[in-house]
Amino acid sequence: MNIFTKLYYQYRRFAKSIRLFLLTAGPGIIVMVADNDAGGITTYTATGAKYGMHLLWFLVLLGPVAYYVQEMTVRLGAVTKRGHAEAIFSAFGRTWGWFSLLDLVLTDWLTMITEFIGMTAALSIFHIPAVLTVLICWIIMGAMIFTGRYWTWEKIALLFCGLNLIYIPAAFMVHPSVNDIVYNSLVPHFPPGGFTNELFFLLMANIGTTIAPWMLFFQQSSVVDKGLREKDIRNGKIDTAIGALLTVVVATVLIVVCGKLLNGVPVDDAAVAASTIMPTSRTIGTLIAIGLFDAGLLGAICISLASSWAFGEVFGWAHSLNNKVREAPWFYAYYFFDLLLAGTVVLIPGAPLVLITLFVQVIATTLLPAALVFLILLLNDKKTMGDYVNTRWQNIVNIGIVVVIIALSTMYGVSTLFPDIFK
Amino acid sequence: MIKSLFQNSYAKIREINKKYETPTIEMSRWVKLSLLLLRLYLFTLIGLSLYKFITLLK
């Protein structure tokens, strides 16, 4: 009898912790899956097509890196109850605050344009005109926030995250060698041809798509809007870890699919990859196109919210998804302004979309090191973080990651501006 | 209406600037050094971007 009582108690305890986790989970999974946005999907297809499965180990390595960086925003949000923009203004003063806010707004807006480019390209495969795609996106994104409840918004966003896993069946359909996947995932090596300028660009593009400034702002604001507290930090970390795992799984699967079907074919666009695969396998091509649309949509939802939250925090507007439109008019107005502006740019005939994509890379490179430095400094401020300040081990890992990212992203930024400099 | 919107925005920005005039983070040597290096990094990158922009225009 005693053993059954103990087992029942353990079961109840476990069930309760799962229920608690499900209540607090969301921001980490959403931000990490949204990280595989239209740009991300394009990067993975290009990586798979160019180098097959040879760079899988690099993506496996990026999972923990993304986790360690994003985990800091969970602690910062739960302890300070402030979004990232407000935390920077408060800690570093107005000059750094304005710099971060304006840089974020510009980067987010440009990235939003790339999301719309991805979505229109994805649906053009099904002969849906760009105008209709943009309209569909505006309606979905508007409907999601008009519910006036963070909970509803989050559950719909999680549904879109689930749709992001659409690539997994595609991987089974190409029948990859399990031994090849395991070897390429666990043994770091350069592809045949060694370390070249092109390889460096692709590696950096993979880093850039895994850790982006908007993610820091989004997850911290999301943690605050959800109302997570210090006691929820553990669940927030698990949520982020699951999200990081999903990001790596989606990236790996896509590289495997493109590595099998497009190896050696020059592909610089996920929509092109989908239409190239279509004649060979209509199902896989369709799955890639649907996944690309979903990735762009999820990215656009999160990025526009990151900017709206940041503005709301700094300007003191009501800025919660729990507010109705009439309660937080400026917050929602900014959200829609961002959406309308980005969607409209894509519809302008002859808009310099390639130049915009290039600009995104350079400006995101400028903000990323700044955002990471602010994050590390904030997490080491005892006055701000109290008992949740970075431990020595967390500092070793996080400062190591930040130093490497700053060095690489500087090289990337410089080589984007001056393509011949490292040749 | 537009004039009033600009006046309100200007007043709000002044209010924000006043509210966040003094940084609250403890300005240790480590923090000062990090911010100095960040400034140098940003000036270098912005300088390079401007140089690229000017040479493109030429």
GROMACS .gro file of N, CA and C in nm, chain A residues 229-325:
model
  291
  229ARG      N    1   0.739   3.523  -1.330
  229ARG     CA    2   0.811   3.577  -1.215
  229ARG      C    3   0.936   3.493  -1.187
  230GLU      N    4   1.008   3.532  -1.082
  230GLU     CA    5   1.135   3.464  -1.052
  230GLU      C    6   1.115   3.312  -1.041
  231LYS      N    7   1.004   3.272  -0.978
  231LYS     CA    8   0.982   3.127  -0.957
  231LYS      C    9   0.957   3.053  -1.090
  232ASP      N   10   0.928   3.128  -1.195
  232ASP     CA   11   0.902   3.064  -1.325
  232ASP      C   12   1.028   3.053  -1.412
  233ILE      N   13   1.140   3.104  -1.361
  233ILE     CA   14   1.262   3.108  -1.443
  233ILE      C   15   1.302   2.967  -1.490
  234ARG      N   16   1.290   2.869  -1.399
  234ARG     CA   17   1.330   2.732  -1.434
  234ARG      C   18   1.249   2.683  -1.555
  235ASN      N   19   1.116   2.704  -1.548
  235ASN     CA   20   1.031   2.662  -1.660
  235ASN      C   21   1.061   2.742  -1.786
  236GLY      N   22   1.093   2.870  -1.767
  236GLY     CA   23   1.130   2.956  -1.881
  236GLY      C   24   1.254   2.904  -1.951
  237LYS      N   25   1.347   2.852  -1.870
  237LYS     CA   26   1.471   2.797  -1.927
  237LYS      C   27   1.441   2.670  -2.005
  238ILE      N   28   1.353   2.584  -1.949
  238ILE     CA   29   1.317   2.459  -2.019
  238ILE      C   30   1.246   2.493  -2.151
  239ASP      N   31   1.156   2.593  -2.142
  239ASP     CA   32   1.083   2.640  -2.260
  239ASP      C   33   1.181   2.685  -2.370
  240THR      N   34   1.283   2.759  -2.328
  240THR     CA   35   1.384   2.808  -2.423
  240THR      C   36   1.466   2.692  -2.479
  241ALA      N   37   1.499   2.595  -2.392
  241ALA     CA   38   1.578   2.480  -2.438
  241ALA      C   39   1.499   2.399  -2.541
  242ILE      N   40   1.369   2.379  -2.516
  242ILE     CA   41   1.286   2.304  -2.612
  242ILE      C   42   1.282   2.380  -2.746
  243GLY      N   43   1.267   2.512  -2.736
  243GLY     CA   44   1.266   2.596  -2.856
  243GLY      C   45   1.396   2.583  -2.934
  244ALA      N   46   1.509   2.584  -2.861
  244ALA     CA   47   1.641   2.573  -2.927
  244ALA      C   48   1.652   2.439  -2.998
  245LEU      N   49   1.600   2.334  -2.932
  245LEU     CA   50   1.603   2.199  -2.991
  245LEU      C   51   1.520   2.196  -3.121
  246LEU      N   52   1.401   2.258  -3.115
  246LEU     CA   53   1.314   2.261  -3.234
  246LEU      C   54   1.381   2.336  -3.349
  247THR      N   55   1.448   2.447  -3.315
  247THR     CA   56   1.518   2.526  -3.419
  247THR      C   57   1.621   2.439  -3.489
  248VAL      N   58   1.699   2.368  -3.408
  248VAL     CA   59   1.805   2.284  -3.466
  248VAL      C   60   1.743   2.171  -3.550
  249VAL      N   61   1.633   2.112  -3.500
  249VAL     CA   62   1.568   2.002  -3.573
  249VAL      C   63   1.521   2.051  -3.710
  250VAL      N   64   1.450   2.167  -3.712
  250VAL     CA   65   1.398   2.220  -3.839
  250VAL      C   66   1.514   2.251  -3.935
  251ALA      N   67   1.618   2.316  -3.882
  251ALA     CA   68   1.733   2.351  -3.967
  251ALA      C   69   1.798   2.225  -4.023
  252THR      N   70   1.817   2.125  -3.936
  252THR     CA   71   1.882   2.000  -3.977
  252THR      C   72   1.801   1.930  -4.086
  253VAL      N   73   1.670   1.921  -4.061
  253VAL     CA   74   1.582   1.851  -4.155
  253VAL      C   75   1.586   1.918  -4.293
  254LEU      N   76   1.582   2.050  -4.292
  254LEU     CA   77   1.582   2.124  -4.419
  254LEU      C   78   1.714   2.105  -4.495
  255ILE      N   79   1.823   2.105  -4.420
  255ILE     CA   80   1.954   2.085  -4.483
  255ILE      C   81   1.963   1.943  -4.541
  256VAL      N   82   1.908   1.847  -4.467
  256VAL     CA   83   1.909   1.708  -4.515
  256VAL      C   84   1.829   1.697  -4.645
  257VAL      N   85   1.708   1.757  -4.646
  257VAL     CA   86   1.623   1.749  -4.765
  257VAL      C   87   1.692   1.814  -4.885
  258CYS      N   88   1.742   1.938  -4.863
  258CYS     CA   89   1.806   2.009  -4.976
  258CYS      C   90   1.939   1.945  -5.014
  259GLY      N   91   2.008   1.889  -4.914
  259GLY     CA   92   2.134   1.820  -4.940
  259GLY      C   93   2.112   1.698  -5.029
  260LYS      N   94   1.999   1.630  -5.007
  260LYS     CA   95   1.969   1.510  -5.086
  260LYS      C   96   1.918   1.545  -5.226
  261LEU      N   97   1.829   1.647  -5.233
  261LEU     CA   98   1.762   1.673  -5.362
  261LEU      C   99   1.829   1.781  -5.446
  262LEU      N  100   1.904   1.871  -5.380
  262LEU     CA  101   1.959   1.985  -5.457
  262LEU      C  102   2.110   1.994  -5.449
  263ASN      N  103   2.176   1.887  -5.404
  263ASN     CA  104   2.321   1.894  -5.382
  263ASN      C  105   2.393   1.936  -5.511
  264GLY      N  106   2.463   2.051  -5.501
  264GLY     CA  107   2.537   2.101  -5.616
  264GLY      C  108   2.459   2.198  -5.703
  265VAL      N  109   2.328   2.209  -5.678
  265VAL     CA  110   2.247   2.304  -5.758
  265VAL      C  111   2.260   2.442  -5.692
  266PRO      N  112   2.297   2.546  -5.770
  266PRO     CA  113   2.309   2.678  -5.706
  266PRO      C  114   2.172   2.734  -5.667
  267VAL      N  115   2.147   2.746  -5.537
  267VAL     CA  116   2.017   2.795  -5.488
  267VAL      C  117   2.043   2.908  -5.389
  268ASP      N  118   1.985   3.026  -5.411
  268ASP     CA  119   2.004   3.133  -5.313
  268ASP      C  120   1.869   3.183  -5.260
  269ASP      N  121   1.765   3.102  -5.275
  269ASP     CA  122   1.632   3.144  -5.235
  269ASP      C  123   1.549   3.018  -5.207
  270ALA      N  124   1.479   3.016  -5.091
  270ALA     CA  125   1.401   2.897  -5.054
  270ALA      C  126   1.287   2.872  -5.153
  271ALA      N  127   1.227   2.981  -5.206
  271ALA     CA  128   1.118   2.965  -5.302
  271ALA      C  129   1.169   2.900  -5.431
  272VAL      N  130   1.291   2.941  -5.471
  272VAL     CA  131   1.353   2.880  -5.590
  272VAL      C  132   1.378   2.731  -5.563
  273ALA      N  133   1.424   2.701  -5.439
  273ALA     CA  134   1.448   2.561  -5.402
  273ALA      C  135   1.319   2.481  -5.414
  274ALA      N  136   1.208   2.537  -5.363
  274ALA     CA  137   1.079   2.466  -5.367
  274ALA      C  138   1.037   2.440  -5.512
  275SER      N  139   1.049   2.543  -5.598
  275SER     CA  140   1.005   2.522  -5.737
  275SER      C  141   1.100   2.431  -5.814
  276THR      N  142   1.230   2.429  -5.774
  276THR     CA  143   1.324   2.337  -5.841
  276THR      C  144   1.291   2.192  -5.803
  277ILE      N  145   1.249   2.172  -5.678
  277ILE     CA  146   1.219   2.036  -5.631
  277ILE      C  147   1.085   1.986  -5.688
  278MET      N  148   0.993   2.080  -5.716
  278MET     CA  149   0.857   2.046  -5.761
  278MET      C  150   0.851   1.937  -5.870
  279PRO      N  151   0.929   1.949  -5.979
  279PRO     CA  152   0.919   1.846  -6.084
  279PRO      C  153   0.960   1.707  -6.035
  280THR      N  154   1.058   1.701  -5.940
  280THR     CA  155   1.104   1.572  -5.886
  280THR      C  156   1.001   1.517  -5.786
  281SER      N  157   0.964   1.602  -5.690
  281SER     CA  158   0.866   1.558  -5.590
  281SER      C  159   0.774   1.676  -5.558
  282ARG      N  160   0.652   1.664  -5.606
  282ARG     CA  161   0.555   1.773  -5.587
  282ARG      C  162   0.525   1.794  -5.438
  283THR      N  163   0.518   1.680  -5.364
  283THR     CA  164   0.484   1.688  -5.221
  283THR      C  165   0.591   1.765  -5.144
  284ILE      N  166   0.717   1.728  -5.167
  284ILE     CA  167   0.825   1.794  -5.092
  284ILE      C  168   0.834   1.941  -5.129
  285GLY      N  169   0.822   1.971  -5.259
  285GLY     CA  170   0.824   2.112  -5.303
  285GLY      C  171   0.713   2.191  -5.236
  286THR      N  172   0.594   2.130  -5.229
  286THR     CA  173   0.480   2.197  -5.165
  286THR      C  174   0.507   2.220  -5.016
  287LEU      N  175   0.562   2.116  -4.950
  287LEU     CA  176   0.590   2.129  -4.806
  287LEU      C  177   0.690   2.242  -4.782
  288ILE      N  178   0.792   2.252  -4.867
  288ILE     CA  179   0.892   2.359  -4.849
  288ILE      C  180   0.827   2.497  -4.868
  289ALA      N  181   0.739   2.507  -4.970
  289ALA     CA  182   0.673   2.636  -4.995
  289ALA      C  183   0.581   2.675  -4.879
  290ILE      N  184   0.503   2.578  -4.829
  290ILE     CA  185   0.413   2.607  -4.715
  290ILE      C  186   0.496   2.646  -4.592
  291GLY      N  187   0.604   2.570  -4.571
  291GLY     CA  188   0.692   2.599  -4.457
  291GLY      C  189   0.753   2.738  -4.467
  292LEU      N  190   0.790   2.777  -4.589
  292LEU     CA  191   0.850   2.911  -4.609
  292LEU      C  192   0.748   3.020  -4.576
  293PHE      N  193   0.624   3.000  -4.620
  293PHE     CA  194   0.519   3.098  -4.590
  293PHE      C  195   0.497   3.107  -4.439
  294ASP      N  196   0.488   2.992  -4.375
  294ASP     CA  197   0.467   2.988  -4.230
  294ASP      C  198   0.583   3.055  -4.156
  295ALA      N  199   0.705   3.028  -4.203
  295ALA     CA  200   0.823   3.086  -4.138
  295ALA      C  201   0.820   3.239  -4.150
  296GLY      N  202   0.786   3.289  -4.268
  296GLY     CA  203   0.779   3.435  -4.287
  296GLY      C  204   0.671   3.496  -4.201
  297LEU      N  205   0.557   3.428  -4.193
  297LEU     CA  206   0.445   3.479  -4.114
  297LEU      C  207   0.481   3.486  -3.965
  298LEU      N  208   0.538   3.376  -3.916
  298LEU     CA  209   0.576   3.370  -3.774
  298LEU      C  210   0.682   3.476  -3.743
  299GLY      N  211   0.778   3.491  -3.834
  299GLY     CA  212   0.882   3.592  -3.815
  299GLY      C  213   0.822   3.730  -3.813
  300ALA      N  214   0.733   3.760  -3.907
  300ALA     CA  215   0.672   3.893  -3.914
  300ALA      C  216   0.590   3.923  -3.789
  301ILE      N  217   0.516   3.824  -3.740
  301ILE     CA  218   0.434   3.843  -3.619
  301ILE      C  219   0.524   3.883  -3.501
  302CYS      N  220   0.631   3.807  -3.482
  302CYS     CA  221   0.718   3.831  -3.366
  302CYS      C  222   0.797   3.960  -3.380
  303ILE      N  223   0.847   3.987  -3.500
  303ILE     CA  224   0.932   4.105  -3.518
  303ILE      C  225   0.851   4.233  -3.500
  304SER      N  226   0.729   4.236  -3.557
  304SER     CA  227   0.649   4.359  -3.542
  304SER      C  228   0.609   4.379  -3.396
  305LEU      N  229   0.586   4.268  -3.325
  305LEU     CA  230   0.553   4.281  -3.183
  305LEU      C  231   0.673   4.330  -3.101
  306ALA      N  232   0.793   4.282  -3.138
  306ALA     CA  233   0.914   4.323  -3.065
  306ALA      C  234   0.928   4.475  -3.068
  307SER      N  235   0.906   4.535  -3.187
  307SER     CA  236   0.916   4.681  -3.201
  307SER      C  237   0.805   4.751  -3.123
  308SER      N  238   0.681   4.700  -3.134
  308SER     CA  239   0.569   4.766  -3.067
  308SER      C  240   0.587   4.763  -2.915
  309TRP      N  241   0.631   4.648  -2.863
  309TRP     CA  242   0.657   4.639  -2.719
  309TRP      C  243   0.764   4.740  -2.678
  310ALA      N  244   0.874   4.745  -2.757
  310ALA     CA  245   0.985   4.835  -2.723
  310ALA      C  246   0.937   4.980  -2.718
  311PHE      N  247   0.861   5.024  -2.819
  311PHE     CA  248   0.810   5.161  -2.821
  311PHE      C  249   0.716   5.186  -2.703
  312GLY      N  250   0.628   5.089  -2.677
  312GLY     CA  251   0.533   5.101  -2.567
  312GLY      C  252   0.604   5.119  -2.434
  313GLU      N  253   0.711   5.038  -2.413
  313GLU     CA  254   0.784   5.044  -2.286
  313GLU      C  255   0.847   5.181  -2.266
  314VAL      N  256   0.911   5.232  -2.373
  314VAL     CA  257   0.986   5.357  -2.360
  314VAL      C  258   0.891   5.478  -2.354
  315PHE      N  259   0.790   5.479  -2.437
  315PHE     CA  260   0.698   5.594  -2.443
  315PHE      C  261   0.590   5.588  -2.335
  316GLY      N  262   0.587   5.479  -2.260
  316GLY     CA  263   0.491   5.470  -2.151
  316GLY      C  264   0.349   5.443  -2.198
  317TRP      N  265   0.333   5.393  -2.322
  317TRP     CA  266   0.198   5.357  -2.368
  317TRP      C  267   0.159   5.225  -2.302
  318ALA      N  268   0.027   5.200  -2.295
  318ALA     CA  269  -0.017   5.066  -2.255
  318ALA      C  270   0.033   4.973  -2.364
  319HIS      N  271   0.102   4.866  -2.327
  319HIS     CA  272   0.166   4.785  -2.431
  319HIS      C  273   0.156   4.635  -2.403
  320SER      N  274   0.037   4.590  -2.365
  320SER     CA  275   0.021   4.448  -2.341
  320SER      C  276  -0.080   4.390  -2.441
  321LEU      N  277  -0.055   4.265  -2.478
  321LEU     CA  278  -0.152   4.197  -2.566
  321LEU      C  279  -0.281   4.167  -2.489
  322ASN      N  280  -0.276   4.186  -2.357
  322ASN     CA  281  -0.398   4.168  -2.277
  322ASN      C  282  -0.488   4.291  -2.283
  323ASN      N  283  -0.435   4.400  -2.343
  323ASN     CA  284  -0.516   4.522  -2.359
  323ASN      C  285  -0.599   4.513  -2.486
  324LYS      N  286  -0.721   4.566  -2.479
  324LYS     CA  287  -0.803   4.578  -2.600
  324LYS      C  288  -0.746   4.695  -2.684
  325VAL      N  289  -0.789   4.702  -2.810
  325VAL     CA  290  -0.734   4.806  -2.899
  325VAL      C  291  -0.760   4.946  -2.842
   0.00000   0.00000   0.00000
